[in-house]
Coordinates of C-alpha atoms and ligand atoms in Angstrom, one line a residue:
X1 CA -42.4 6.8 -36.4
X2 CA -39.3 4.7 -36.6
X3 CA -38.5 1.6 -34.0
X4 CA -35.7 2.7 -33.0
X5 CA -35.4 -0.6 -30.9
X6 CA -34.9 -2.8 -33.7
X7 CA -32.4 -0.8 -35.4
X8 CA -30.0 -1.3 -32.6
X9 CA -27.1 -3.2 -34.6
X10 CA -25.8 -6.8 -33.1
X11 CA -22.8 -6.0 -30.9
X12 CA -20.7 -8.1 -33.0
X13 CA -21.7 -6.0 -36.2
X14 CA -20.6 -2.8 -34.0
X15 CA -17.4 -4.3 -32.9
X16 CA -16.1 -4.7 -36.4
X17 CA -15.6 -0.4 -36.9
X18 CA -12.1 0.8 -37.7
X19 CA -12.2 2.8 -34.8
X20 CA -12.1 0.6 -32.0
X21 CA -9.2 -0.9 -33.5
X22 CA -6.7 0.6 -31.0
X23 CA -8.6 -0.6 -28.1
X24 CA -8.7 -4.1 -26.5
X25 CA -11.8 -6.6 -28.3
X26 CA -13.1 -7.2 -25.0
X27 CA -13.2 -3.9 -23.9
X28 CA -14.5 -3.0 -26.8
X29 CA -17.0 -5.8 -26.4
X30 CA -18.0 -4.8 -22.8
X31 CA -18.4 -1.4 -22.8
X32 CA -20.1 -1.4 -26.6
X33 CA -22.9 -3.7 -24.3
X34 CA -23.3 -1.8 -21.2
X35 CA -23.5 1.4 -23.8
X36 CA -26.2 -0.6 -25.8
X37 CA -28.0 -1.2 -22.8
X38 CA -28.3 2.1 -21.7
X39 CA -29.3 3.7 -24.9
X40 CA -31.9 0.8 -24.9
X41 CA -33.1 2.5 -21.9
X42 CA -33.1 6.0 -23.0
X43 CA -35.0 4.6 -25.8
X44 CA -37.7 3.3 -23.5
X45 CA -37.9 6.4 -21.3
X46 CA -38.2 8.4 -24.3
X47 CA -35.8 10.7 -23.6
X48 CA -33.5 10.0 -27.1
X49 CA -34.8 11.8 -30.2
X50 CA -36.4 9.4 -33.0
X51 CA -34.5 10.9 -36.1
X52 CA -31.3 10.0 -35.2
X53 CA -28.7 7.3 -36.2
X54 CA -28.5 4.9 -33.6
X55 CA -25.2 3.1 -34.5
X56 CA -23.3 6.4 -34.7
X57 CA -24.9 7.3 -31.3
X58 CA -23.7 4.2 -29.4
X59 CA -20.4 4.4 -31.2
X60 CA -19.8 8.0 -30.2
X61 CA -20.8 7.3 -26.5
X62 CA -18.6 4.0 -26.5
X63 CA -15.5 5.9 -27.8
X64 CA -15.9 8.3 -24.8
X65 CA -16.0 5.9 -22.4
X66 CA -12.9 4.5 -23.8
X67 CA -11.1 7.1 -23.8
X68 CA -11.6 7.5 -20.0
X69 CA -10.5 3.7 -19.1
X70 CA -7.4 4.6 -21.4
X71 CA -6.0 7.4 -19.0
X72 CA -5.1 7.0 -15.2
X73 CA -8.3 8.3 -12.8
X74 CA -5.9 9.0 -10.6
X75 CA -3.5 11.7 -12.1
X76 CA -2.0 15.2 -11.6
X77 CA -4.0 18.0 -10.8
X78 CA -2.8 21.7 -10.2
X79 CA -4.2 23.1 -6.9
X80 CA -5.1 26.6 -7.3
X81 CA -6.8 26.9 -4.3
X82 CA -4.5 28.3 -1.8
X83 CA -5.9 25.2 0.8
X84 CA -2.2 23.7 1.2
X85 CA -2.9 20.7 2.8
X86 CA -6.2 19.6 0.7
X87 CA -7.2 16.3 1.7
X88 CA -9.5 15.9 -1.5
X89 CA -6.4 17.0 -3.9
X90 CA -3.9 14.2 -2.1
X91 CA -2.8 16.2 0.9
X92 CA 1.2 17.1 1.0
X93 CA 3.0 17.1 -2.3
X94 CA 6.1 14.8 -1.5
X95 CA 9.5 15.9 -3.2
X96 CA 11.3 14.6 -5.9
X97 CA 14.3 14.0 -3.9
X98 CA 12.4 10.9 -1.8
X99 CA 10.2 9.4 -5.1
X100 CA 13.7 9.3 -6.7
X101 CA 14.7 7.0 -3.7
X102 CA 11.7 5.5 -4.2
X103 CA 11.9 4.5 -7.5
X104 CA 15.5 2.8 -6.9
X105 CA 13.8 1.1 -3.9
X106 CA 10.4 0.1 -4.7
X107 CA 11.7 -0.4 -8.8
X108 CA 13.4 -3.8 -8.0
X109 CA 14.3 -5.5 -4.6
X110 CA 15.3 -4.0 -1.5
X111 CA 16.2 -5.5 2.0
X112 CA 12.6 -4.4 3.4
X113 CA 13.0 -7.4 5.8
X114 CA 16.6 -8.4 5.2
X115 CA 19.5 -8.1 7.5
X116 CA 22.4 -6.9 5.0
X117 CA 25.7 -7.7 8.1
X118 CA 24.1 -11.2 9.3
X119 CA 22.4 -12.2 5.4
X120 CA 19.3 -13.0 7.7
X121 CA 15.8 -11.9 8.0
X122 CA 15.7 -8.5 9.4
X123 CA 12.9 -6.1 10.5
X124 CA 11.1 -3.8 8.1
X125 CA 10.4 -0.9 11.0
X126 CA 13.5 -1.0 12.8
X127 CA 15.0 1.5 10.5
X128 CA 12.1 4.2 10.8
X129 CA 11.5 3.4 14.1
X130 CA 15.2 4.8 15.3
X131 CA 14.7 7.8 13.0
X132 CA 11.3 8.8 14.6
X133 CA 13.3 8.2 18.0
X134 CA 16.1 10.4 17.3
X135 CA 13.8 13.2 15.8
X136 CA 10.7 13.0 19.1
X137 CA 13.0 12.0 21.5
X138 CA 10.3 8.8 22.3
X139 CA 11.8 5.8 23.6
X140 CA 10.0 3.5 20.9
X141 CA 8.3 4.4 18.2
X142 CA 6.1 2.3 15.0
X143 CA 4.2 3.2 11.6
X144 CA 0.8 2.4 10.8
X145 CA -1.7 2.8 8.0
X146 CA -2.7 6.1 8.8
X147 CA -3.6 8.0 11.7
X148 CA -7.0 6.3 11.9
X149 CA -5.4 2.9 12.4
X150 CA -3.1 4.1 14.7
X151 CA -6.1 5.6 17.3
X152 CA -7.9 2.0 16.5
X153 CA -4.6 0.0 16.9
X154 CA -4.1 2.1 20.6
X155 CA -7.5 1.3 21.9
X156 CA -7.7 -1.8 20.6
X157 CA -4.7 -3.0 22.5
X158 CA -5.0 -1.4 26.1
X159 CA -8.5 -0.6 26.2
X160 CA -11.0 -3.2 25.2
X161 CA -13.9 -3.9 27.3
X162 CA -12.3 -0.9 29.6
X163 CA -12.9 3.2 30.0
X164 CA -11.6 5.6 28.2
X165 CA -12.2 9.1 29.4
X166 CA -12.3 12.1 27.2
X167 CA -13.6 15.6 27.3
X168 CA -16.5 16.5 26.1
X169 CA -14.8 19.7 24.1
X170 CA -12.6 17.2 22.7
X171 CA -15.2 14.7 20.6
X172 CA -14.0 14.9 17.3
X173 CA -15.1 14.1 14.2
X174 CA -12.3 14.3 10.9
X175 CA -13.4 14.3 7.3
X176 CA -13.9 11.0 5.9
X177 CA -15.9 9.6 8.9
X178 CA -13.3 9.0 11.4
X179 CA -15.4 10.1 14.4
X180 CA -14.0 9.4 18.0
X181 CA -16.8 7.9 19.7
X182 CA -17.3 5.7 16.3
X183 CA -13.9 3.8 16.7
X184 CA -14.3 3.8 20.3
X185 CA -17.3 2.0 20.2
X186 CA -16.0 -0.4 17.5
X187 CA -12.9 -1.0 19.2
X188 CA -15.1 -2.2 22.2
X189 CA -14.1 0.3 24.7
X190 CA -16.8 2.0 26.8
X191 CA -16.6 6.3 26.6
X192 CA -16.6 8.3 29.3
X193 CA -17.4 11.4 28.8
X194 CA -16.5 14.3 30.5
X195 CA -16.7 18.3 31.1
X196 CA -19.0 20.2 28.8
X197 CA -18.2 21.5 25.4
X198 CA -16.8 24.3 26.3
X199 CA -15.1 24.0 30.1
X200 CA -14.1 21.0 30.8
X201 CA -11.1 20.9 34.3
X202 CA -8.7 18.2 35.4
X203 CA -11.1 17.5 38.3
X204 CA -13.9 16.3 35.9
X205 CA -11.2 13.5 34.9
X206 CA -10.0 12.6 38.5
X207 CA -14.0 12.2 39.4
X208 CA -14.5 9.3 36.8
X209 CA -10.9 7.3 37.2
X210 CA -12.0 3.7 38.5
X211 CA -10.6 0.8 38.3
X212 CA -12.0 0.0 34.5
X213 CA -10.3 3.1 33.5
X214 CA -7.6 2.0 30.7
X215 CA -7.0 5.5 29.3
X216 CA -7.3 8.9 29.6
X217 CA -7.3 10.1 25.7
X218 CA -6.8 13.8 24.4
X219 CA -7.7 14.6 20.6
X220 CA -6.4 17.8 18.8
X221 CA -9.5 20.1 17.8
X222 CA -7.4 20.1 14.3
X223 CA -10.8 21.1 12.1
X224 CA -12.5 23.5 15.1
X225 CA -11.4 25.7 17.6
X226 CA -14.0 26.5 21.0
X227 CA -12.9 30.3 21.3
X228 CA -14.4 32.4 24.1
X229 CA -15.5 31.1 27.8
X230 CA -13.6 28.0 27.4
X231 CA -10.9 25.3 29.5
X232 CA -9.0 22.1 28.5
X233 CA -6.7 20.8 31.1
X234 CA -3.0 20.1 29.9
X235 CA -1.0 17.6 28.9
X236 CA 1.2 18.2 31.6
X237 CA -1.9 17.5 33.8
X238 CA -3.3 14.5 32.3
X239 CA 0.3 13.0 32.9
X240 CA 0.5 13.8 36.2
X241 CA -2.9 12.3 36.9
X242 CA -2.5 9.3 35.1
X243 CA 0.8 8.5 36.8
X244 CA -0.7 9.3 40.0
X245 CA -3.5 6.5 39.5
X246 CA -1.9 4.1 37.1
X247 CA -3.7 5.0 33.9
X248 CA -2.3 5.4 30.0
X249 CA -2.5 8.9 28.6
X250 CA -2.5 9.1 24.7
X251 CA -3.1 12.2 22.5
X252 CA -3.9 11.9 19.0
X253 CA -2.5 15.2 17.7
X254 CA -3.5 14.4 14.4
X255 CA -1.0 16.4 12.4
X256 CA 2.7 16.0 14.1
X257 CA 4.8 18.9 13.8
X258 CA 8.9 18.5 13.9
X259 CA 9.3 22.2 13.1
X260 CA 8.5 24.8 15.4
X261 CA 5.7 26.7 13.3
X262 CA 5.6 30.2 15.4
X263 CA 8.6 30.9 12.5
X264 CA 6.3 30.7 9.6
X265 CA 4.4 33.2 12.0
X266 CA 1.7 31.0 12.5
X267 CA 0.0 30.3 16.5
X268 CA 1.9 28.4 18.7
X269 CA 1.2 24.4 18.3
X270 CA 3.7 22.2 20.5
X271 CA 6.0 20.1 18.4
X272 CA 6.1 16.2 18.8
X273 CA 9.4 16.5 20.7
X274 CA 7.6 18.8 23.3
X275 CA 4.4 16.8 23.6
X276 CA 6.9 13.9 24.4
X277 CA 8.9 15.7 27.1
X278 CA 5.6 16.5 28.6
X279 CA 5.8 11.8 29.9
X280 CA 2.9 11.6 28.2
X281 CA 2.8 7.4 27.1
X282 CA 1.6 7.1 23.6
X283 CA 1.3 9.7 21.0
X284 CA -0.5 9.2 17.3
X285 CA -0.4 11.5 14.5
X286 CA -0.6 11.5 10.7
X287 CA 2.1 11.6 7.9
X288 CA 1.1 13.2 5.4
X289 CA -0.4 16.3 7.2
X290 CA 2.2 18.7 7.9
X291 CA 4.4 16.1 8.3
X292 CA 5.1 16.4 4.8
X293 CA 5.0 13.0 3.3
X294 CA 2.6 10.0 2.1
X295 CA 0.1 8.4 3.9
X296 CA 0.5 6.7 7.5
X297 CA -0.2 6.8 10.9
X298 CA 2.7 7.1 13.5
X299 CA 2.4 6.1 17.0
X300 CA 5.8 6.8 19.4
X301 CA 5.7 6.6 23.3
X302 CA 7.2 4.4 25.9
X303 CA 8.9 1.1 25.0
X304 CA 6.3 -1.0 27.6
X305 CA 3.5 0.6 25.8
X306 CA 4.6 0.5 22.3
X307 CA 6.0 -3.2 22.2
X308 CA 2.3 -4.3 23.7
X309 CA 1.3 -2.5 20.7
X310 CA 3.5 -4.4 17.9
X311 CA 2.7 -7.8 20.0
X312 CA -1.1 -6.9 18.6
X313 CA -2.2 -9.0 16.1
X314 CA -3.7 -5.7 14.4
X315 CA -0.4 -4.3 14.3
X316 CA 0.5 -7.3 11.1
X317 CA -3.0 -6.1 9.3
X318 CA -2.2 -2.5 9.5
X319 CA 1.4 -2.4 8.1
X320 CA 2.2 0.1 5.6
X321 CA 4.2 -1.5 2.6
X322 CA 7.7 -0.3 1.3
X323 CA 6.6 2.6 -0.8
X324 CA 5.3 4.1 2.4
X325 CA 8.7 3.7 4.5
X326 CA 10.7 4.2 2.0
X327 CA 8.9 7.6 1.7
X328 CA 8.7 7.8 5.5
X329 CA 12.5 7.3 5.6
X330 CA 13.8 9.9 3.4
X331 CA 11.3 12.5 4.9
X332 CA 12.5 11.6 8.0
X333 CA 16.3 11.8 6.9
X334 CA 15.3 15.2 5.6
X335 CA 14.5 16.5 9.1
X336 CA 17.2 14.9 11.3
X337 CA 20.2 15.7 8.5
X338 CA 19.4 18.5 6.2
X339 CA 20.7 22.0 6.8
X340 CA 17.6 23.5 5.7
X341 CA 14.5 20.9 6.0
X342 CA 11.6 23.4 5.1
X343 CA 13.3 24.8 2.2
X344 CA 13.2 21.1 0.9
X345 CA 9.3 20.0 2.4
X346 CA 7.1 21.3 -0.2
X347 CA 4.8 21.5 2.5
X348 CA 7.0 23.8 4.6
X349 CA 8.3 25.8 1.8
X350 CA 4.7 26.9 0.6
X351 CA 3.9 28.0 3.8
X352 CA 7.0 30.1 4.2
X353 CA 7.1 31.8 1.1
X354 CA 6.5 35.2 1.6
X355 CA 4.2 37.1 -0.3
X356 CA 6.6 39.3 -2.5
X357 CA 7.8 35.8 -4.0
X358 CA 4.6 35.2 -4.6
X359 CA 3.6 38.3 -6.1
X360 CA 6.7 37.7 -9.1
X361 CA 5.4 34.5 -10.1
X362 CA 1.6 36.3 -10.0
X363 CA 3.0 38.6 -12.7
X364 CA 4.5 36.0 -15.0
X365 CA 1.2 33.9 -14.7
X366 CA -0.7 37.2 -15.2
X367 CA 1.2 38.1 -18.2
X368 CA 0.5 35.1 -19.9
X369 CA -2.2 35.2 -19.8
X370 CA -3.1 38.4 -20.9
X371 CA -1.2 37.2 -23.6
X372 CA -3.1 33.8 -24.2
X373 CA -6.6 34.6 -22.8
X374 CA -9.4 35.6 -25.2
X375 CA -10.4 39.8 -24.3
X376 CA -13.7 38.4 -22.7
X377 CA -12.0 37.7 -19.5
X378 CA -11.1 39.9 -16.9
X379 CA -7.8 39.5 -15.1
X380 CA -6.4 41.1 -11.9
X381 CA -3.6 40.3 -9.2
X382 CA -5.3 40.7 -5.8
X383 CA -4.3 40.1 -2.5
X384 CA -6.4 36.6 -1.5
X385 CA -6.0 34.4 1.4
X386 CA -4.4 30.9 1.5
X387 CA -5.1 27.9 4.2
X388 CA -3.5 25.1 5.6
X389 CA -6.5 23.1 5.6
X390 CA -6.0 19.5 6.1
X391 CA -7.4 19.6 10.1
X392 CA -4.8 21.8 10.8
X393 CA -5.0 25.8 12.3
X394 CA -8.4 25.5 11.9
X395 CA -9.4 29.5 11.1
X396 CA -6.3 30.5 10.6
X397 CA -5.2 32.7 7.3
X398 CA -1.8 33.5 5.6
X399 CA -1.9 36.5 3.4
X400 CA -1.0 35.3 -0.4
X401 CA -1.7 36.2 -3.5
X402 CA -4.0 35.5 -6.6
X403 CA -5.1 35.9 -9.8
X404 CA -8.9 36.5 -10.2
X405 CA -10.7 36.1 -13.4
X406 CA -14.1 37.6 -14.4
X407 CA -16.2 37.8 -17.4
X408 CA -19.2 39.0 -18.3
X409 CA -20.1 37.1 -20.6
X410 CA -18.9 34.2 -18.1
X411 CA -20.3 32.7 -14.8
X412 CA -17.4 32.2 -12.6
X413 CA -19.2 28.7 -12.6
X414 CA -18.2 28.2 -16.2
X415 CA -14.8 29.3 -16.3
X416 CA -14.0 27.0 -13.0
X417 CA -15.5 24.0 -14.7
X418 CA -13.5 25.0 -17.9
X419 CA -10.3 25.0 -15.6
X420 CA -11.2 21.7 -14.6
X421 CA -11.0 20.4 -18.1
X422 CA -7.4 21.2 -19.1
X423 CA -5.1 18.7 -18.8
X424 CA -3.7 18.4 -15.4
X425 CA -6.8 20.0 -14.4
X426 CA -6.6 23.1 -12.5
X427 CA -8.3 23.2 -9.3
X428 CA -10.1 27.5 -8.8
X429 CA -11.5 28.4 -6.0
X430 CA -14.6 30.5 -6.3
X431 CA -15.3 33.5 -4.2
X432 CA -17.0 37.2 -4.3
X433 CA -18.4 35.7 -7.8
X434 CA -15.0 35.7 -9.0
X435 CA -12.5 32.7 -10.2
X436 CA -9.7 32.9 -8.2
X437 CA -6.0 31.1 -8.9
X438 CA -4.3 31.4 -5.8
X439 CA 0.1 31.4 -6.2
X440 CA 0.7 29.8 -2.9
X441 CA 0.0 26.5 -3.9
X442 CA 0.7 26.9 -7.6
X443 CA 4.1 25.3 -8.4
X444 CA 6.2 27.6 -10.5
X445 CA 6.4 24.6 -12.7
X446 CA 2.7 24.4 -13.2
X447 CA 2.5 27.6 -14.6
X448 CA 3.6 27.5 -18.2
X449 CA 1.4 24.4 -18.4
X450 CA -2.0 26.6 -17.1
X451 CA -1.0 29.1 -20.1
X452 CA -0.8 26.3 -22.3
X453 CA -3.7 24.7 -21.1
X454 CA -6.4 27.7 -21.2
X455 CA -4.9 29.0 -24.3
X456 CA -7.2 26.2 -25.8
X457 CA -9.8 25.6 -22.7
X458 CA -10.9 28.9 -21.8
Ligands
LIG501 C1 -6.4 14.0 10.6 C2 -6.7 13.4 11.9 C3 -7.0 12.1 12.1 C4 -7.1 11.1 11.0 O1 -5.8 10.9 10.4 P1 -5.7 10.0 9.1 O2 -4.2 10.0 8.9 O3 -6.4 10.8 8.0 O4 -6.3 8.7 9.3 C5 -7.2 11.6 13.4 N1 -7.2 12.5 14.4 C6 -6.9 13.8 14.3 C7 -6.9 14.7 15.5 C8 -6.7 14.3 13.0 O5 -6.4 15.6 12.9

């Protein structure tokens, strides 16, 4: 039996091979060791076979994990899905339009805190802060991290060592561990709960007002809905009882609509504007839900409230940079002046296209790849169902279309993980023990590059 420990070559013996020539030496270097090491291992475990050639093996295995430093880990996918706003896949898509503003922006310098008329400092929010204003009607409005910072940036500023009340129907918990009784706790505020999970009535709030109370705080249910023998009390009454005893209301309504959704026939949600002309104080949502653009948190309100919260030392650690506002800022410009905004917010747009303009772009993917596909595979256009996803309409489906693919000599298992090898990778969904490509979040842009792609993958 060979030693297949001592015929490990010196690293500077392995280096010297033609084909790491393109790479870096001490990348090279590095990863050729932590390779080594681990083959060392599998050598030890016994799990490597003893009649191979070890230098080949650990150069193969180092040129692989070459190759993935060499290309962005972060990098385009296609969503076939149908879940619009998927928070694993990067949430909303943000239009060319506002990364071509982003790129003349964020490419060189900009006046991100420089006041143009008087050549001195300026503010980097006051620009986005009178757009949010003119779009939700607040009186003051400022941008966060994300929605996440904004909730910890509210209770950290008005409710420390205080109350906060909250129903008990209301005690959320968002992918990615942002749980409301988690940040309350860490923001030092003390939870009182109230109601039941299902019924909960203003009375059960009046009852535990006292003079610690700091706030009374409604979440949106954006991931779960409590359907059946069940009560919330309004916004409209929280307001009126937190101006009868002197207490902040906030609601976190996690997603933000500026469009009024009942015309993508979807359930009633109020938009931003109406939950502000309810008085409610402080409002915090997200901006890159159906919002439509990159990642923040937005908080607008009242001016006394919101200038306590940009006084908060927080406020400076939370900051979003100028990619973010100057992302923020043409989204917003999209809303307040464009004739047709949801026409124009990817986001929008794929939830209003109806299913007939699905159904074309169905048939030119399907006859592609009938075309391009090897006779193994099984195609169909079916009717499927699509999601917002995200935390938003939790439940809710919009009809759409897709293309399902079957084989028998296949698992759907197989041909999804196939899918997700091409190059952008394409993202299946995997139902009925069928692969299915669903159109409404397929770009008609991505599909020449899926019949490329599994012309060779599949
Ligand atoms: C999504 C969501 C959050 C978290 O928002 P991020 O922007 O992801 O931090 C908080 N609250 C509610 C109600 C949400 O829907």
């Amino acid at each position: 039996m060979k030693n297949l420990l001592r015929e490990i070559p010196g690293i500077d013996k392995m280096v010297k091979n033609a084909c790491f020539k393109k790479y870096p030496d001490k990348l090279v270097i590095q990863t050729l060791r932590s390779t080594t090491n681990k083959i060392r291992e599998n050598i030890i475990n016994q799990t490597m076979k003893n009649d191979v050639d070890i230098e080949k093996v650990i150069t193969k295995e180092t040129l692989v994990e070459l190759e993935k430093v060499k290309s962005n880990n972060l990098r385009k996918v296609i969503n076939a899905t149908g879940v619009i706003l998927n928070t694993n896949l990067g949430r909303s898509p943000v239009q060319v339009s506002v990364l071509k503003n982003l790129i003349e922006t964020a490419g060189g310098y900009s006046n991100l805190e420089f006041d143009i008329e008087t050549g001195e400092r300026g503010d980097r929010h006051s620009s986005i802060e009178k757009l949010l204003k003119d779009i939700t009607g607040a009186e003051d409005a400022i941008v966060v991290n994300n929605n996440a910072a904004a909730v910890l940036l509210i209770l950290d500023t008005f409710a420390k060592h205080k109350e906060v009340i909250v129903s008990r129907g209301e005690l959320i918990e968002i992918g990615g561990s942002f749980r409301l009784p988690d940040i309350l706790k860490k923001s030092d505020c003390k939870l009182v709960e109230v109601g039941t999970t299902n019924r909960t009535y203003i009375e059960d709030f009046e009852n535990k007002i006292t003079k610690k109370t700091a706030l009374l705080f409604k979440a949106h249910t954006s991931n779960y809905k409590i359907l059946g023998f069940a009560h919330n009390p309004s916004l409209k009454e929280l307001v009126t009882l937190g101006n009868k005893n002197n207490v902040i209301v906030v609601e976190d309504v996690g997603s933000g609509l500026f469009v009024d959704f009942t015309k993508f026939d979807l359930p009633y949600e109020p938009t931003v504007q109406e939950i502000i002309n309810t008085g409610v104080d402080i409002v915090s949502f997200s901006g890159d839900k159906l919002l439509g653009g990159s990642q923040c948190g937005v908080i607008v309100g009242k001016k006394i409230y919101v200038e306590k919260l940009k006084k908060n030392p927080l406020f400076r650690a939370l900051r979003v940079g100028k990619l973010t506002l100057s992302c923020l800022e043409s989204i917003l410009r999209t809303y307040l002046y464009d004739e047709d905004p949801v026409s124009k917010i990817p986001i929008l747009s794929m939830i209003k296209e109806p299913v007939s303009s699905l159904k074309l772009r169905a048939k030119k993917l399907y006859n592609g790849l009938l075309k391009t596909l090897d006779k193994k595979y099984q195609l169909k256009i079916e009717n499927s169902e699509s999601e917002i996803g995200g935390g938003a309409y939790p439940g809710v489906k919009i009809p759409s279309i897709a293309i399902t693919i079957t084989s028998t000599k296949e698992s759907p298992n197989s041909i999804s993980k196939n899918l997700r090898k091409c190059e952008p990778s394409i993202i299946s969904r995997i139902t009925d023990n069928k692969v299915w490509l669903d159109l409404r979040t397929i770009f008609e842009e991505d599909i020449n590059l899926i019949l490329r792609e599994t012309k060779t993958k599949l």
